[in-house]
């Protein structure tokens, strides 16, 4: 599971405190509902979770990650929210992370590929961290058009 909270919350593993007004987290629960692991991400929110067959998990969210091993956010996002994707291993440890303007909705296909889908609203979306280059959503300075997008990614 993934989400975000503010302040301090008590868990079965002890109290955790948000580093900011909103702090993202990811957690894995055992079948009886007890916490197997809980990882604070340091970003504003985490909203998308995709479990992988090897026990790892992919997450999508917004904000600046402060998780050990994560890269710093891009310097210039042209006023857009910082969107991130990351993978945690079966113990909740950072495997990789990247910032991108891609939508956060994702799911695994029956072909084993990861499909990222949703809409983009703006002049361009940076998919460079995933070797996708720039995706365009055309408009004029006065109008911005929302475009639907589906991106197929291979998990290696």
PDB file of C-alpha atoms in Angstrom:
ATOM      1  CA  UNK A   1       0.000   0.000   0.000  1.00  0.00           C
ATOM      2  CA  UNK A   2       1.052   3.614  -0.438  1.00  0.00           C
ATOM      3  CA  UNK A   3      -0.218   6.989   0.666  1.00  0.00           C
ATOM      4  CA  UNK A   4       0.696  10.085   2.610  1.00  0.00           C
ATOM      5  CA  UNK A   5       0.143  11.595   6.044  1.00  0.00           C
ATOM      6  CA  UNK A   6       0.962  14.646   8.133  1.00  0.00           C
ATOM      7  CA  UNK A   7       2.048  14.900  11.748  1.00  0.00           C
ATOM      8  CA  UNK A   8       2.765  11.761  13.751  1.00  0.00           C
ATOM      9  CA  UNK A   9       0.985   8.425  13.555  1.00  0.00           C
ATOM     10  CA  UNK A  10       1.345   5.348  15.722  1.00  0.00           C
ATOM     11  CA  UNK A  11       1.929   2.044  13.999  1.00  0.00           C
ATOM     12  CA  UNK A  12       2.453  -1.411  15.400  1.00  0.00           C
ATOM     13  CA  UNK A  13       6.146  -0.860  14.628  1.00  0.00           C
ATOM     14  CA  UNK A  14       6.261   2.440  16.531  1.00  0.00           C
ATOM     15  CA  UNK A  15       5.481   6.091  15.913  1.00  0.00           C
ATOM     16  CA  UNK A  16       6.482   7.764  12.643  1.00  0.00           C
ATOM     17  CA  UNK A  17       6.589  11.498  12.024  1.00  0.00           C
ATOM     18  CA  UNK A  18       6.181  13.266   8.696  1.00  0.00           C
ATOM     19  CA  UNK A  19       9.178  15.359   7.668  1.00  0.00           C
ATOM     20  CA  UNK A  20       6.874  18.011   6.164  1.00  0.00           C
ATOM     21  CA  UNK A  21       3.161  18.852   5.997  1.00  0.00           C
ATOM     22  CA  UNK A  22       2.722  15.765   3.843  1.00  0.00           C
ATOM     23  CA  UNK A  23       5.050  12.777   3.734  1.00  0.00           C
ATOM     24  CA  UNK A  24       4.621   9.828   1.374  1.00  0.00           C
ATOM     25  CA  UNK A  25       5.057   6.249   2.495  1.00  0.00           C
ATOM     26  CA  UNK A  26       4.923   2.713   1.169  1.00  0.00           C
ATOM     27  CA  UNK A  27       4.174  -0.326   3.290  1.00  0.00           C
ATOM     28  CA  UNK A  28       3.743  -4.059   2.912  1.00  0.00           C
ATOM     29  CA  UNK A  29       1.378  -5.912   5.193  1.00  0.00           C
ATOM     30  CA  UNK A  30       1.388  -9.534   6.249  1.00  0.00           C
ATOM     31  CA  UNK A  31      -1.779 -11.615   5.698  1.00  0.00           C
ATOM     32  CA  UNK A  32      -2.817 -10.938   9.320  1.00  0.00           C
ATOM     33  CA  UNK A  33      -2.599  -7.155   8.769  1.00  0.00           C
ATOM     34  CA  UNK A  34       0.631  -6.564  10.664  1.00  0.00           C
ATOM     35  CA  UNK A  35       3.295  -4.391   9.059  1.00  0.00           C
ATOM     36  CA  UNK A  36       6.029  -6.323   7.237  1.00  0.00           C
ATOM     37  CA  UNK A  37       7.887  -3.111   6.273  1.00  0.00           C
ATOM     38  CA  UNK A  38       7.190   0.613   6.183  1.00  0.00           C
ATOM     39  CA  UNK A  39       9.309   3.045   4.152  1.00  0.00           C
ATOM     40  CA  UNK A  40       9.062   6.838   4.310  1.00  0.00           C
ATOM     41  CA  UNK A  41       9.669   8.370   0.888  1.00  0.00           C
ATOM     42  CA  UNK A  42       9.926  12.051   1.787  1.00  0.00           C
ATOM     43  CA  UNK A  43       7.779  13.134  -1.168  1.00  0.00           C
ATOM     44  CA  UNK A  44       4.370  14.809  -0.949  1.00  0.00           C
ATOM     45  CA  UNK A  45       2.314  11.761  -1.881  1.00  0.00           C
ATOM     46  CA  UNK A  46       2.454   8.237  -3.264  1.00  0.00           C
ATOM     47  CA  UNK A  47      -0.662   7.106  -5.043  1.00  0.00           C
ATOM     48  CA  UNK A  48       0.014   4.200  -7.394  1.00  0.00           C
ATOM     49  CA  UNK A  49       1.269   0.732  -6.448  1.00  0.00           C
ATOM     50  CA  UNK A  50       2.055  -2.166  -8.770  1.00  0.00           C
ATOM     51  CA  UNK A  51       3.319  -5.395  -7.166  1.00  0.00           C
ATOM     52  CA  UNK A  52       5.871  -7.310  -9.248  1.00  0.00           C
ATOM     53  CA  UNK A  53       6.224 -11.087  -9.515  1.00  0.00           C
ATOM     54  CA  UNK A  54       9.655 -11.029  -7.823  1.00  0.00           C
ATOM     55  CA  UNK A  55       8.232  -9.461  -4.632  1.00  0.00           C
ATOM     56  CA  UNK A  56       9.330  -5.919  -5.485  1.00  0.00           C
ATOM     57  CA  UNK A  57       6.865  -3.068  -5.933  1.00  0.00           C
ATOM     58  CA  UNK A  58       6.627  -0.101  -8.322  1.00  0.00           C
ATOM     59  CA  UNK A  59       5.279   3.189  -6.985  1.00  0.00           C
ATOM     60  CA  UNK A  60       4.228   6.469  -8.531  1.00  0.00           C
ATOM     61  CA  UNK A  61       3.749   9.782  -6.742  1.00  0.00           C
ATOM     62  CA  UNK A  62       4.408  13.507  -6.504  1.00  0.00           C
ATOM     63  CA  UNK A  63       7.061  15.566  -4.785  1.00  0.00           C
ATOM     64  CA  UNK A  64      10.755  15.385  -4.025  1.00  0.00           C
ATOM     65  CA  UNK A  65      12.043  12.016  -2.853  1.00  0.00           C
ATOM     66  CA  UNK A  66      14.409  12.012   0.109  1.00  0.00           C
ATOM     67  CA  UNK A  67      14.648   8.228   0.259  1.00  0.00           C
ATOM     68  CA  UNK A  68      18.244   7.008   0.563  1.00  0.00           C
ATOM     69  CA  UNK A  69      19.587   6.223  -2.913  1.00  0.00           C
ATOM     70  CA  UNK A  70      17.087   8.369  -4.795  1.00  0.00           C
ATOM     71  CA  UNK A  71      18.358  10.981  -7.210  1.00  0.00           C
ATOM     72  CA  UNK A  72      17.774  14.704  -6.711  1.00  0.00           C
ATOM     73  CA  UNK A  73      14.787  16.159  -8.584  1.00  0.00           C
ATOM     74  CA  UNK A  74      15.262  18.000 -11.870  1.00  0.00           C
ATOM     75  CA  UNK A  75      16.220  21.647 -11.411  1.00  0.00           C
ATOM     76  CA  UNK A  76      13.577  23.058 -13.733  1.00  0.00           C
ATOM     77  CA  UNK A  77      10.092  21.600 -14.032  1.00  0.00           C
ATOM     78  CA  UNK A  78       8.539  24.714 -15.609  1.00  0.00           C
ATOM     79  CA  UNK A  79       6.063  25.071 -12.744  1.00  0.00           C
ATOM     80  CA  UNK A  80       4.852  21.468 -12.992  1.00  0.00           C
ATOM     81  CA  UNK A  81       4.609  19.051 -10.095  1.00  0.00           C
ATOM     82  CA  UNK A  82       7.535  16.700  -9.737  1.00  0.00           C
ATOM     83  CA  UNK A  83       6.222  13.253 -10.605  1.00  0.00           C
ATOM     84  CA  UNK A  84       8.280  10.189  -9.731  1.00  0.00           C
ATOM     85  CA  UNK A  85       8.408   6.472 -10.260  1.00  0.00           C
ATOM     86  CA  UNK A  86      10.381   4.165  -8.014  1.00  0.00           C
ATOM     87  CA  UNK A  87      10.944   0.520  -7.291  1.00  0.00           C
ATOM     88  CA  UNK A  88      11.331  -0.900  -3.795  1.00  0.00           C
ATOM     89  CA  UNK A  89      12.560  -4.414  -3.109  1.00  0.00           C
ATOM     90  CA  UNK A  90      10.736  -7.007  -1.008  1.00  0.00           C
ATOM     91  CA  UNK A  91      12.127  -5.422   2.172  1.00  0.00           C
ATOM     92  CA  UNK A  92      11.116  -1.837   1.259  1.00  0.00           C
ATOM     93  CA  UNK A  93      14.588  -0.699   0.127  1.00  0.00           C
ATOM     94  CA  UNK A  94      15.227   1.627  -2.832  1.00  0.00           C
ATOM     95  CA  UNK A  95      16.104  -0.157  -6.102  1.00  0.00           C
ATOM     96  CA  UNK A  96      15.758   2.725  -8.597  1.00  0.00           C
ATOM     97  CA  UNK A  97      13.819   5.946  -9.019  1.00  0.00           C
ATOM     98  CA  UNK A  98      13.292   8.548 -11.728  1.00  0.00           C
ATOM     99  CA  UNK A  99      11.405  11.796 -12.147  1.00  0.00           C
ATOM    100  CA  UNK A 100       9.229  12.190 -15.210  1.00  0.00           C
ATOM    101  CA  UNK A 101       6.196  14.087 -16.467  1.00  0.00           C
ATOM    102  CA  UNK A 102       4.446  10.835 -17.377  1.00  0.00           C
ATOM    103  CA  UNK A 103       1.052  10.145 -15.785  1.00  0.00           C
ATOM    104  CA  UNK A 104       1.135   8.110 -12.575  1.00  0.00           C
ATOM    105  CA  UNK A 105      -1.432   5.477 -13.517  1.00  0.00           C
ATOM    106  CA  UNK A 106       0.225   2.158 -14.328  1.00  0.00           C
ATOM    107  CA  UNK A 107      -0.473  -1.548 -14.501  1.00  0.00           C
ATOM    108  CA  UNK A 108       1.234  -4.740 -15.582  1.00  0.00           C
ATOM    109  CA  UNK A 109       0.039  -6.233 -18.840  1.00  0.00           C
ATOM    110  CA  UNK A 110      -0.420  -9.938 -19.499  1.00  0.00           C
ATOM    111  CA  UNK A 111       2.663  -9.612 -21.742  1.00  0.00           C
ATOM    112  CA  UNK A 112       4.820  -8.694 -18.713  1.00  0.00           C
ATOM    113  CA  UNK A 113       5.257  -5.068 -19.810  1.00  0.00           C
ATOM    114  CA  UNK A 114       4.382  -2.100 -17.629  1.00  0.00           C
ATOM    115  CA  UNK A 115       1.770   0.215 -19.120  1.00  0.00           C
ATOM    116  CA  UNK A 116       1.732   3.825 -17.943  1.00  0.00           C
ATOM    117  CA  UNK A 117      -1.453   5.608 -18.950  1.00  0.00           C
ATOM    118  CA  UNK A 118      -3.470   8.744 -18.334  1.00  0.00           C
ATOM    119  CA  UNK A 119      -3.526  12.253 -19.674  1.00  0.00           C
ATOM    120  CA  UNK A 120      -0.965  14.975 -20.082  1.00  0.00           C
ATOM    121  CA  UNK A 121      -1.934  18.610 -19.844  1.00  0.00           C
ATOM    122  CA  UNK A 122       0.671  21.016 -21.095  1.00  0.00           C
ATOM    123  CA  UNK A 123       3.062  21.649 -23.915  1.00  0.00           C
ATOM    124  CA  UNK A 124       5.351  18.690 -23.286  1.00  0.00           C
ATOM    125  CA  UNK A 125       6.022  15.793 -20.958  1.00  0.00           C
ATOM    126  CA  UNK A 126       9.548  14.624 -20.276  1.00  0.00           C
ATOM    127  CA  UNK A 127       9.884  10.859 -20.662  1.00  0.00           C
ATOM    128  CA  UNK A 128      13.658  11.064 -21.138  1.00  0.00           C
ATOM    129  CA  UNK A 129      14.472   9.120 -17.924  1.00  0.00           C
ATOM    130  CA  UNK A 130      12.769   6.159 -19.600  1.00  0.00           C
ATOM    131  CA  UNK A 131      14.388   6.739 -23.034  1.00  0.00           C
ATOM    132  CA  UNK A 132      11.065   8.041 -24.338  1.00  0.00           C
ATOM    133  CA  UNK A 133      12.096  11.603 -25.178  1.00  0.00           C
ATOM    134  CA  UNK A 134       9.531  14.359 -25.114  1.00  0.00           C
ATOM    135  CA  UNK A 135       5.807  13.740 -25.607  1.00  0.00           C
ATOM    136  CA  UNK A 136       3.844  16.697 -26.929  1.00  0.00           C
ATOM    137  CA  UNK A 137       0.377  17.901 -25.962  1.00  0.00           C
ATOM    138  CA  UNK A 138      -0.291  20.625 -28.497  1.00  0.00           C
ATOM    139  CA  UNK A 139      -1.936  23.942 -27.783  1.00  0.00           C
ATOM    140  CA  UNK A 140      -1.340  27.635 -27.962  1.00  0.00           C
ATOM    141  CA  UNK A 141      -0.158  29.960 -25.228  1.00  0.00           C
ATOM    142  CA  UNK A 142      -3.799  30.792 -24.481  1.00  0.00           C
ATOM    143  CA  UNK A 143      -5.090  27.205 -24.681  1.00  0.00           C
ATOM    144  CA  UNK A 144      -3.658  23.967 -23.407  1.00  0.00           C
ATOM    145  CA  UNK A 145      -5.091  20.740 -24.685  1.00  0.00           C
ATOM    146  CA  UNK A 146      -5.240  17.588 -22.635  1.00  0.00           C
ATOM    147  CA  UNK A 147      -4.011  14.525 -24.493  1.00  0.00           C
ATOM    148  CA  UNK A 148      -4.364  10.874 -23.604  1.00  0.00           C
ATOM    149  CA  UNK A 149      -1.210   8.796 -23.554  1.00  0.00           C
ATOM    150  CA  UNK A 150      -0.263   5.135 -23.131  1.00  0.00           C
ATOM    151  CA  UNK A 151       3.398   4.217 -22.745  1.00  0.00           C
ATOM    152  CA  UNK A 152       4.605   0.617 -22.847  1.00  0.00           C
ATOM    153  CA  UNK A 153       7.715   0.024 -20.738  1.00  0.00           C
ATOM    154  CA  UNK A 154       9.757  -3.141 -20.434  1.00  0.00           C
ATOM    155  CA  UNK A 155      10.897  -4.163 -16.966  1.00  0.00           C
ATOM    156  CA  UNK A 156      14.448  -5.495 -16.957  1.00  0.00           C
TER     157      UNK A 156
END
